[in-house]
GROMACS .gro file of N, CA and C in nm:
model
  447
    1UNK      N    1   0.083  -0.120   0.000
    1UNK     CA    2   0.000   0.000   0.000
    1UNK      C    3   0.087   0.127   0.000
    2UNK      N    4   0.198   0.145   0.070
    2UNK     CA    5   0.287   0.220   0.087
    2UNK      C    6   0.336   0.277  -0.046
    3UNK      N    7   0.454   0.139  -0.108
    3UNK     CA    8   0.452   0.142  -0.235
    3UNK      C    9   0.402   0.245  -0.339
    4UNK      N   10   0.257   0.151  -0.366
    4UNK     CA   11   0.129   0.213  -0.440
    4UNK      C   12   0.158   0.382  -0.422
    5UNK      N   13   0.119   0.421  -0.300
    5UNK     CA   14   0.150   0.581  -0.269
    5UNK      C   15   0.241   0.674  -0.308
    6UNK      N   16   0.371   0.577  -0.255
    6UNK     CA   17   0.469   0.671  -0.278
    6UNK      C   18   0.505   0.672  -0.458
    7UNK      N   19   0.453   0.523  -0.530
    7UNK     CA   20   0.447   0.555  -0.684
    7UNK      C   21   0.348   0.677  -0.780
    8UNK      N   22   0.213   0.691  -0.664
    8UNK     CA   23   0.165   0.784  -0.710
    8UNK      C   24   0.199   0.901  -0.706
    9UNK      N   25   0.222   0.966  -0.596
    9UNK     CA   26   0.313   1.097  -0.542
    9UNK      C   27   0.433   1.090  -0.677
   10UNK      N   28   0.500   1.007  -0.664
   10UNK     CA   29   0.657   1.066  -0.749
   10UNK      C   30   0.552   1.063  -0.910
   11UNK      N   31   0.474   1.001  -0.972
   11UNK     CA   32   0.399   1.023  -1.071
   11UNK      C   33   0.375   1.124  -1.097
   12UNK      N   34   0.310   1.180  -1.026
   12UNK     CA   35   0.222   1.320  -1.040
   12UNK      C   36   0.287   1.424  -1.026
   13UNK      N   37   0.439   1.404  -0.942
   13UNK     CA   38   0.517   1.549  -0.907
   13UNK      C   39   0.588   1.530  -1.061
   14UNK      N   40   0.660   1.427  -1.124
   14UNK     CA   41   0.690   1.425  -1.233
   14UNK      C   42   0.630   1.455  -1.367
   15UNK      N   43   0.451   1.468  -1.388
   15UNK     CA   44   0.414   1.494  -1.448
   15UNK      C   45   0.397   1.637  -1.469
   16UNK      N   46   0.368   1.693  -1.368
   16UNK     CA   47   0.345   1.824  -1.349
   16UNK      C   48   0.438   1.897  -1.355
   17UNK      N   49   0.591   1.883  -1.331
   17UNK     CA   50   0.716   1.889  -1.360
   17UNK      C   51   0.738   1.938  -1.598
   18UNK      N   52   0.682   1.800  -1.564
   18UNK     CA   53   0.681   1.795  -1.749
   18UNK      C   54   0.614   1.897  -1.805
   19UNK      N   55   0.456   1.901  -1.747
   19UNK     CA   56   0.376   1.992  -1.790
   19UNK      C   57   0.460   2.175  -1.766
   20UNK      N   58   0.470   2.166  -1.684
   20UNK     CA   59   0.530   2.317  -1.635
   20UNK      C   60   0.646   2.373  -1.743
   21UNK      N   61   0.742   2.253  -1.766
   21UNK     CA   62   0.844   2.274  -1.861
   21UNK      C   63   0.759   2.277  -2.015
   22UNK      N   64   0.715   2.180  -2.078
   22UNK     CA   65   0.636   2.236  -2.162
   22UNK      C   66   0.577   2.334  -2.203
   23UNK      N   67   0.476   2.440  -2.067
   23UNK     CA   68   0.433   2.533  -2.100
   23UNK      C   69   0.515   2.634  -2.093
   24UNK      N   70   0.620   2.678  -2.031
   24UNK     CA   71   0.749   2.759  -2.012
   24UNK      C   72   0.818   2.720  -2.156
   25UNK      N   73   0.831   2.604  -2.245
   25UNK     CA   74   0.848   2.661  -2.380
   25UNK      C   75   0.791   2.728  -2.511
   26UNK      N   76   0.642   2.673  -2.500
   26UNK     CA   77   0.543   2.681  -2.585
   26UNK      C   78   0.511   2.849  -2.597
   27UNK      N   79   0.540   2.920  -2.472
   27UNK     CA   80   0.544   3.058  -2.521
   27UNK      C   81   0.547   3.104  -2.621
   28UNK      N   82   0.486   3.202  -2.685
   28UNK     CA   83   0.455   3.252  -2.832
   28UNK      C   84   0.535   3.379  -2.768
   29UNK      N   85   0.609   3.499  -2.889
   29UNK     CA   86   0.679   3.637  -2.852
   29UNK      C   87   0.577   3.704  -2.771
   30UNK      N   88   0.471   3.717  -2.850
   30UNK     CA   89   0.334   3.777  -2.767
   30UNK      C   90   0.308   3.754  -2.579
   31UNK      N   91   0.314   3.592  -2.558
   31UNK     CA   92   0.294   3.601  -2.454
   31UNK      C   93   0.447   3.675  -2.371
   32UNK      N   94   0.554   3.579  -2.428
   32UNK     CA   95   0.717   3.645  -2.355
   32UNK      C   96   0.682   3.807  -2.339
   33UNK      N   97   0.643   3.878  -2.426
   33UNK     CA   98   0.677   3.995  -2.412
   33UNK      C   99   0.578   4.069  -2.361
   34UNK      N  100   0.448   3.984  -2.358
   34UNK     CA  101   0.340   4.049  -2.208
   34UNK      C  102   0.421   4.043  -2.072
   35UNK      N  103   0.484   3.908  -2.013
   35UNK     CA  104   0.530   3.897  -1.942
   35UNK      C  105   0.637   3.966  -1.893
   36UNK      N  106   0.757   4.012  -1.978
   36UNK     CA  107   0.877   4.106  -1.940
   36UNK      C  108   0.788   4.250  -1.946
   37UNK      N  109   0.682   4.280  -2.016
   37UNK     CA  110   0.596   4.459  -1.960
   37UNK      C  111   0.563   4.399  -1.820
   38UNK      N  112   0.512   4.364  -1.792
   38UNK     CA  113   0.441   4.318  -1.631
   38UNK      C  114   0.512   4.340  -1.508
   39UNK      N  115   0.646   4.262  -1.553
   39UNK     CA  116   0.745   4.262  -1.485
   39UNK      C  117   0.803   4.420  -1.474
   40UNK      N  118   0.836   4.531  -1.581
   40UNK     CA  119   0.907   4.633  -1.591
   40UNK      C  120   0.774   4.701  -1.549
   41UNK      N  121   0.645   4.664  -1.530
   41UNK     CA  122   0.574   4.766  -1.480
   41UNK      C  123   0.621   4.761  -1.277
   42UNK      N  124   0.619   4.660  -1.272
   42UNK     CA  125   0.629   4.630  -1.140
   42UNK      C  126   0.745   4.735  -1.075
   43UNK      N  127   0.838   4.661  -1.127
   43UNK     CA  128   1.017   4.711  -1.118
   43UNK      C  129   1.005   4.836  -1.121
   44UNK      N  130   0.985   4.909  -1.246
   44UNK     CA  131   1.039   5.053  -1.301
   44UNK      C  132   0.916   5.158  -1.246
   45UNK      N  133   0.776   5.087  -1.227
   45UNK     CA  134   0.690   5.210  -1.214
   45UNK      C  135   0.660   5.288  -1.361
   46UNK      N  136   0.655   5.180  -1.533
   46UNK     CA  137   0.604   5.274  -1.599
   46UNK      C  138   0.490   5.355  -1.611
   47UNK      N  139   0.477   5.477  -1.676
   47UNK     CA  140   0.375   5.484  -1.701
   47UNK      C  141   0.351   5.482  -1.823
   48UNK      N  142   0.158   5.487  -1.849
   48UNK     CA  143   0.113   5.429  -1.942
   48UNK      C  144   0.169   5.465  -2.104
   49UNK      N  145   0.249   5.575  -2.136
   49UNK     CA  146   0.338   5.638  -2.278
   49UNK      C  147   0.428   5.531  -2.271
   50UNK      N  148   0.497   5.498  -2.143
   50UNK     CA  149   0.613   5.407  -2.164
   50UNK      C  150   0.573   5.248  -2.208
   51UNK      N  151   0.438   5.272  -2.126
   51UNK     CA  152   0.420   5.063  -2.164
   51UNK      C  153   0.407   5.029  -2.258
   52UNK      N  154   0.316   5.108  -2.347
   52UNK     CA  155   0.279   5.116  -2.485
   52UNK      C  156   0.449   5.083  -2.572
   53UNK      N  157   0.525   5.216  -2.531
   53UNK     CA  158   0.632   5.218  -2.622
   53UNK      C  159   0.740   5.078  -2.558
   54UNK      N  160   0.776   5.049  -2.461
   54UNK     CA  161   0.847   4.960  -2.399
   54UNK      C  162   0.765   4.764  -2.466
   55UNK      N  163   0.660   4.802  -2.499
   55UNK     CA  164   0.588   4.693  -2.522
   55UNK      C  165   0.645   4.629  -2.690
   56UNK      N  166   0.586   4.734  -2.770
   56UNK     CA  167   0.601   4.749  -2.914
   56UNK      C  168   0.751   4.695  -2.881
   57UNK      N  169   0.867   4.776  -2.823
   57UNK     CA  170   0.992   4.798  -2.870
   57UNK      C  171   1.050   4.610  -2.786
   58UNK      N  172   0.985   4.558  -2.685
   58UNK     CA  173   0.995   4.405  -2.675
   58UNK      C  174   0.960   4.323  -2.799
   59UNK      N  175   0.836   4.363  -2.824
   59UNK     CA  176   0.779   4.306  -2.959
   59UNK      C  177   0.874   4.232  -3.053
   60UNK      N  178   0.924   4.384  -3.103
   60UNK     CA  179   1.002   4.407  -3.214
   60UNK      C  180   1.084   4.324  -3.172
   61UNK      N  181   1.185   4.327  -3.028
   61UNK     CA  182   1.299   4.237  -3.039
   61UNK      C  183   1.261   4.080  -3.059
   62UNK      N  184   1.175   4.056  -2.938
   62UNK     CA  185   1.107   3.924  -2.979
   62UNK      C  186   1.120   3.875  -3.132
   63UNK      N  187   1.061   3.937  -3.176
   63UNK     CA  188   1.033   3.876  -3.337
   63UNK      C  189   1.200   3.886  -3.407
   64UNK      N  190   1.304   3.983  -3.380
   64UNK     CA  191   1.420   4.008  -3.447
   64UNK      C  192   1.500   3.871  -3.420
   65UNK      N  193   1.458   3.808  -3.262
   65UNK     CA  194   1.543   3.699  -3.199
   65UNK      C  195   1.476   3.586  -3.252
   66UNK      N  196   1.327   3.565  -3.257
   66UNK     CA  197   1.313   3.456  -3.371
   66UNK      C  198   1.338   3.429  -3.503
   67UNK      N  199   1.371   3.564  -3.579
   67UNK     CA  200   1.414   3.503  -3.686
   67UNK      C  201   1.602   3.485  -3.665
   68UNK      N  202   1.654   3.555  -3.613
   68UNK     CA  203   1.793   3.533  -3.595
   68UNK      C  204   1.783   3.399  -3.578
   69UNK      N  205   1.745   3.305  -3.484
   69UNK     CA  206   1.750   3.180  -3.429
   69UNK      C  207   1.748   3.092  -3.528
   70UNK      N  208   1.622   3.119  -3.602
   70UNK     CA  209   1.568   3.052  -3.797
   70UNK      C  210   1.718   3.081  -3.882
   71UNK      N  211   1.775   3.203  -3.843
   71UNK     CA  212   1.872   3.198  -3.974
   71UNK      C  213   2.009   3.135  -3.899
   72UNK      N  214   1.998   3.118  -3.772
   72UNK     CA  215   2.173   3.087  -3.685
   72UNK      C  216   2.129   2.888  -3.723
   73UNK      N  217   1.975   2.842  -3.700
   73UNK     CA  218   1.954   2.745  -3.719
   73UNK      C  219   2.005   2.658  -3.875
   74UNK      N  220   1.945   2.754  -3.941
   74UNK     CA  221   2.007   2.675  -4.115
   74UNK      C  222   2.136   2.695  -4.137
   75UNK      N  223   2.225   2.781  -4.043
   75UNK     CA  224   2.355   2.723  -4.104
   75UNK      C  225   2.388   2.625  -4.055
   76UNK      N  226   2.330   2.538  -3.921
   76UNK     CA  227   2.370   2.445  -3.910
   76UNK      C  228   2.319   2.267  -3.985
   77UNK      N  229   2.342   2.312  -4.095
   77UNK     CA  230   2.274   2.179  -4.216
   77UNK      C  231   2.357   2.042  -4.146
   78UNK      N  232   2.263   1.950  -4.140
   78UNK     CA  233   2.338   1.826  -4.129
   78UNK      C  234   2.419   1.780  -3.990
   79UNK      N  235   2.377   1.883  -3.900
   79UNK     CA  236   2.448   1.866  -3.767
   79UNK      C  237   2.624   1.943  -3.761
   80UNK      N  238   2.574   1.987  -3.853
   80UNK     CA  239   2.789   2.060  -3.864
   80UNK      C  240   2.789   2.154  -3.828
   81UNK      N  241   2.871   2.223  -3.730
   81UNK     CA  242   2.847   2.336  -3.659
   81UNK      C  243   2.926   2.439  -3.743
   82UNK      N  244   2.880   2.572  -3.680
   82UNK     CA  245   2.916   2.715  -3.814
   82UNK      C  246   3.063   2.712  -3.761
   83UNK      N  247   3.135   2.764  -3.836
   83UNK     CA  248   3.272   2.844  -3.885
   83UNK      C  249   3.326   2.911  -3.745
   84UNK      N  250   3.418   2.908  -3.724
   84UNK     CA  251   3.433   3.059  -3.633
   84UNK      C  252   3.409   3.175  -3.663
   85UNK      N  253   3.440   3.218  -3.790
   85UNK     CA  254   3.351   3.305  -3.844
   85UNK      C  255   3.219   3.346  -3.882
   86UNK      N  256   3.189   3.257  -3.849
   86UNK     CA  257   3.014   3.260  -3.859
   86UNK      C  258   2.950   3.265  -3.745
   87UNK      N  259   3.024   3.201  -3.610
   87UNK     CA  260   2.990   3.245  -3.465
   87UNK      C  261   3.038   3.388  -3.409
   88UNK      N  262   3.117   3.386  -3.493
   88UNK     CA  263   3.220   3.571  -3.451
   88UNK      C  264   3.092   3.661  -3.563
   89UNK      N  265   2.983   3.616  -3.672
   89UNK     CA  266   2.914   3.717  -3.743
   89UNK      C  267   2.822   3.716  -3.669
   90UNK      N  268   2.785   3.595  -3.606
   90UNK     CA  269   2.641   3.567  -3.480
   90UNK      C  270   2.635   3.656  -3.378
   91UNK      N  271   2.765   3.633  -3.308
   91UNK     CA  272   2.781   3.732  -3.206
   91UNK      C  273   2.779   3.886  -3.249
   92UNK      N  274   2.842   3.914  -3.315
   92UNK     CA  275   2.822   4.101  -3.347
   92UNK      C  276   2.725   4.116  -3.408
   93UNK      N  277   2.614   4.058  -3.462
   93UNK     CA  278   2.473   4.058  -3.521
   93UNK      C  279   2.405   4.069  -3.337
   94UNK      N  280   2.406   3.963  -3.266
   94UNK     CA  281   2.331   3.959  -3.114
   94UNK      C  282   2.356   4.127  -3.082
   95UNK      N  283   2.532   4.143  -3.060
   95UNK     CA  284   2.560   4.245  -2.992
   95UNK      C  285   2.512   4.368  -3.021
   96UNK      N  286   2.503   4.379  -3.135
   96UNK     CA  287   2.445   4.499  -3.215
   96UNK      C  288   2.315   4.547  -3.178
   97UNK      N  289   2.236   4.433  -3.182
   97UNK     CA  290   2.052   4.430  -3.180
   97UNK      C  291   2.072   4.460  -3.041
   98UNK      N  292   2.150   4.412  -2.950
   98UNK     CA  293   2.134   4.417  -2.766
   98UNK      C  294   2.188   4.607  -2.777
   99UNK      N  295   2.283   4.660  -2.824
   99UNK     CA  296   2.315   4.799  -2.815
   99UNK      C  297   2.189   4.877  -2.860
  100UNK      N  298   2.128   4.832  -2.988
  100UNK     CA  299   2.018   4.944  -3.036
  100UNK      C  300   1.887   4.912  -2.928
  101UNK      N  301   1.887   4.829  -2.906
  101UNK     CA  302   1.776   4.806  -2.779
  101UNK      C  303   1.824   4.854  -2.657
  102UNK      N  304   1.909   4.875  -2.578
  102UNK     CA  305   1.959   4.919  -2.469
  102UNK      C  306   1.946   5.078  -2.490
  103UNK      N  307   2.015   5.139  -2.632
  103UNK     CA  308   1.978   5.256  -2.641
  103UNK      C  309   1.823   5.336  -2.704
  104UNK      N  310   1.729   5.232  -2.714
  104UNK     CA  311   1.603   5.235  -2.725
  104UNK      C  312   1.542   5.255  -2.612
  105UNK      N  313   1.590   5.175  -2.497
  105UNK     CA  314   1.513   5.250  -2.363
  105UNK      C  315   1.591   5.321  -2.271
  106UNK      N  316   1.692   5.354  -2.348
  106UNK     CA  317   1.731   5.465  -2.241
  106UNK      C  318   1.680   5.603  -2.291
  107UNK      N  319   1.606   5.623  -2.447
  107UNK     CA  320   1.549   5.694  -2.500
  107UNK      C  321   1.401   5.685  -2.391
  108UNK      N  322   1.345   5.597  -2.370
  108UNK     CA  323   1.187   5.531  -2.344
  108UNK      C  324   1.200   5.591  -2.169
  109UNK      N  325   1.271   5.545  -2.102
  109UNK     CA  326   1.278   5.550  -1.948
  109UNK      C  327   1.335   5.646  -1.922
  110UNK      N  328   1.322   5.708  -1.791
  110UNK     CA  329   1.402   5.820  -1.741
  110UNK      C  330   1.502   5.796  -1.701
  111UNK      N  331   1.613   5.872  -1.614
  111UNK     CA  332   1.743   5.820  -1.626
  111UNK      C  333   1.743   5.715  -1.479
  112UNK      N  334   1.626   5.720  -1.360
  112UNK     CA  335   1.674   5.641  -1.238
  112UNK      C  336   1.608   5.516  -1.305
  113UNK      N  337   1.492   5.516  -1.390
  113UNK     CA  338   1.455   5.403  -1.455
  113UNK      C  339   1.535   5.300  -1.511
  114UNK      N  340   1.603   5.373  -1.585
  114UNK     CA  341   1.728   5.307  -1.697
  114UNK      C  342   1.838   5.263  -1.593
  115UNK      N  343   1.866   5.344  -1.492
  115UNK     CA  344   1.962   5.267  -1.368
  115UNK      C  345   1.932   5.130  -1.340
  116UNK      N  346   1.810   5.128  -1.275
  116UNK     CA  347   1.724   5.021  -1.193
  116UNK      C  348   1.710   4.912  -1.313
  117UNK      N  349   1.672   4.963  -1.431
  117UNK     CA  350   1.658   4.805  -1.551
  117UNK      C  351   1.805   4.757  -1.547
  118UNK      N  352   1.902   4.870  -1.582
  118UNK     CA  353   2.050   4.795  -1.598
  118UNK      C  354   2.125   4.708  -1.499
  119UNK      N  355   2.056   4.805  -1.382
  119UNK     CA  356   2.114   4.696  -1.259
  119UNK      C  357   2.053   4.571  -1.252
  120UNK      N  358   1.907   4.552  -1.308
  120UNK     CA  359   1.826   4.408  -1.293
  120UNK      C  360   1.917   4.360  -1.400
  121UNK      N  361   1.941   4.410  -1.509
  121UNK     CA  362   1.999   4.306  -1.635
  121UNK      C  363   2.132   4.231  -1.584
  122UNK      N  364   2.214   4.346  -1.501
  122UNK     CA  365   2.326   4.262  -1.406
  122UNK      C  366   2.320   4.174  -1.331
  123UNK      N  367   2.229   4.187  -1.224
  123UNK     CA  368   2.170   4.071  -1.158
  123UNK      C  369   2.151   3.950  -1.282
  124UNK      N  370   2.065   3.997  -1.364
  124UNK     CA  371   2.037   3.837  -1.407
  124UNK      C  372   2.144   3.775  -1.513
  125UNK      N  373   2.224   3.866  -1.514
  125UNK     CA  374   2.368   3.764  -1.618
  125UNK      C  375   2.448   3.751  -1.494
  126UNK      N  376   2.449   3.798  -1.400
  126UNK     CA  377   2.570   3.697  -1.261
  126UNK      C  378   2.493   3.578  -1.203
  127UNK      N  379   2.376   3.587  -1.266
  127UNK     CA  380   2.257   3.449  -1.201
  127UNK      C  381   2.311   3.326  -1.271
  128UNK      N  382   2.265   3.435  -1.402
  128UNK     CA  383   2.308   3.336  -1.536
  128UNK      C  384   2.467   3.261  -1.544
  129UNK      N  385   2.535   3.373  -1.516
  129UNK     CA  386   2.696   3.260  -1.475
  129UNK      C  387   2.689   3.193  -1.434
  130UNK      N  388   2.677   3.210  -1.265
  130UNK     CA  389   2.640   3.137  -1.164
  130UNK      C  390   2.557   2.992  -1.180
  131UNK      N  391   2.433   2.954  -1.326
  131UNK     CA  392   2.379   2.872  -1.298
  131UNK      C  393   2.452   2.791  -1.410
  132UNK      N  394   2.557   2.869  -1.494
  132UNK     CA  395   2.600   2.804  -1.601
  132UNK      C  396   2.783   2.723  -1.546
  133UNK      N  397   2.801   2.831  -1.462
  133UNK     CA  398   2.902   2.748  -1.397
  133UNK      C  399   2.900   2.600  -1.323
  134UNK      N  400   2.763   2.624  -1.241
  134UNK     CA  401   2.740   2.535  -1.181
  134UNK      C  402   2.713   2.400  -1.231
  135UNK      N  403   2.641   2.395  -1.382
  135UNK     CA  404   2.615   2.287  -1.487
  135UNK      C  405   2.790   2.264  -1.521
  136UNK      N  406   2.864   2.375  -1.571
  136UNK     CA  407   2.974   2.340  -1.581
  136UNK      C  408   3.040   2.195  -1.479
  137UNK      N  409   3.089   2.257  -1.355
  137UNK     CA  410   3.087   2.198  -1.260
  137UNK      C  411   3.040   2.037  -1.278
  138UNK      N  412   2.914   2.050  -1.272
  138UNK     CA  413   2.846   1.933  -1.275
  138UNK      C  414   2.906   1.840  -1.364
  139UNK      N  415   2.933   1.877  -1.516
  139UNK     CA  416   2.990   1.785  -1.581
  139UNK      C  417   3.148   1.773  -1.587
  140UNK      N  418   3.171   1.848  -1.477
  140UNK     CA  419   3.335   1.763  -1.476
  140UNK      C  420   3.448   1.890  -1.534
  141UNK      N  421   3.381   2.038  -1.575
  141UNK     CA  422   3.499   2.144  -1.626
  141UNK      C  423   3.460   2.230  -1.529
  142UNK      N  424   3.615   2.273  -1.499
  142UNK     CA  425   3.689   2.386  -1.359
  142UNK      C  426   3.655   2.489  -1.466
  143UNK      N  427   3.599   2.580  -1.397
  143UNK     CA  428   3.625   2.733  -1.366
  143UNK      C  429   3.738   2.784  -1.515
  144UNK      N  430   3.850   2.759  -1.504
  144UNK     CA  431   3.956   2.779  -1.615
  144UNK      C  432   3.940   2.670  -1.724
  145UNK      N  433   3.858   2.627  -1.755
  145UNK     CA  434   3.855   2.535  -1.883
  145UNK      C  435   3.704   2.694  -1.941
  146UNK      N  436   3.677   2.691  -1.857
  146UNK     CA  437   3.553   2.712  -1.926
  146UNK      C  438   3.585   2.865  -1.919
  147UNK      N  439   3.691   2.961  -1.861
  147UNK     CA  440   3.790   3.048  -1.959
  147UNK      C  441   3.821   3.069  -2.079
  148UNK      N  442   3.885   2.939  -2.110
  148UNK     CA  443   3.951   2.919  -2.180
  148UNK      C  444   3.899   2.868  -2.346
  149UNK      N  445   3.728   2.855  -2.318
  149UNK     CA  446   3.661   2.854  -2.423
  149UNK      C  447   3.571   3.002  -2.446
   0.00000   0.00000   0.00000
């Protein structure tokens, strides 16, 4: 009887597990970019000129990062990964779109606004190290391997 229980419990936490991850991909740009206004309403205190414009200008990136993804995707035909040169054109294509958007809302927000987003964007790339190191870690590369790539 025990058994039985404890097979149902780990069932259901695993399913719901699945489900959760599923719906956290299935996101359409539309919904992602309801979600990051919601959030910057919270955070920043916009008001309603900014949500409008802060909304559109997510939009736009949204849709710029799905097709980037469509075009970073077909160079990889056949499982062969791009060039170094073609990861060095990837990257200054990303970097570029991340500068005209950074200087898009520093146009959009006022200047303690634009503080407070930049400092959240910091927070979440030392998260982002932090959780990428830690996978590092996990599979067996130090700190200086993963330098060194």
């Amino acid at each position: 009887m025990k058994n039985l229980f404890l097979a149902v419990i780990i069932s259901l936490g695993i399913t719901s597990y699945a489900q959760e991850n599923q719906e956290r991909q299935k996101k359409s740009p539309e919904e992602r970019t309801e979600k990051q206004v919601e959030s910057l309403i919270k955070e920043l205190a916009l008001n309603q000129k900014q949500v409008v414009q802060v909304k559109q200008l997510l939009f736009d990136q949204e849709k710029k990062r799905e097709e980037l993804k469509a075009k970073f995707k077909a160079t990889r035909t056949d499982g062969v990964k791009p060039t170094p040169e073609q990861r060095a054109e990837m990257k200054k294509i990303m970097q570029d779109n991340q500068n005209a958007f950074k200087t898009s809302m520093k146009n959009i927000l006022t200047a303690d606004q634009y503080t407070k987003w930049e400092q959240k964007l910091e927070e979440k790339k030392d998260k982002m190290k932090e959780r990428m190191g830690d996978r590092m870690r996990n599979k067996g590369i130090s700190p200086a391997q993963m330098e060194e790539k």
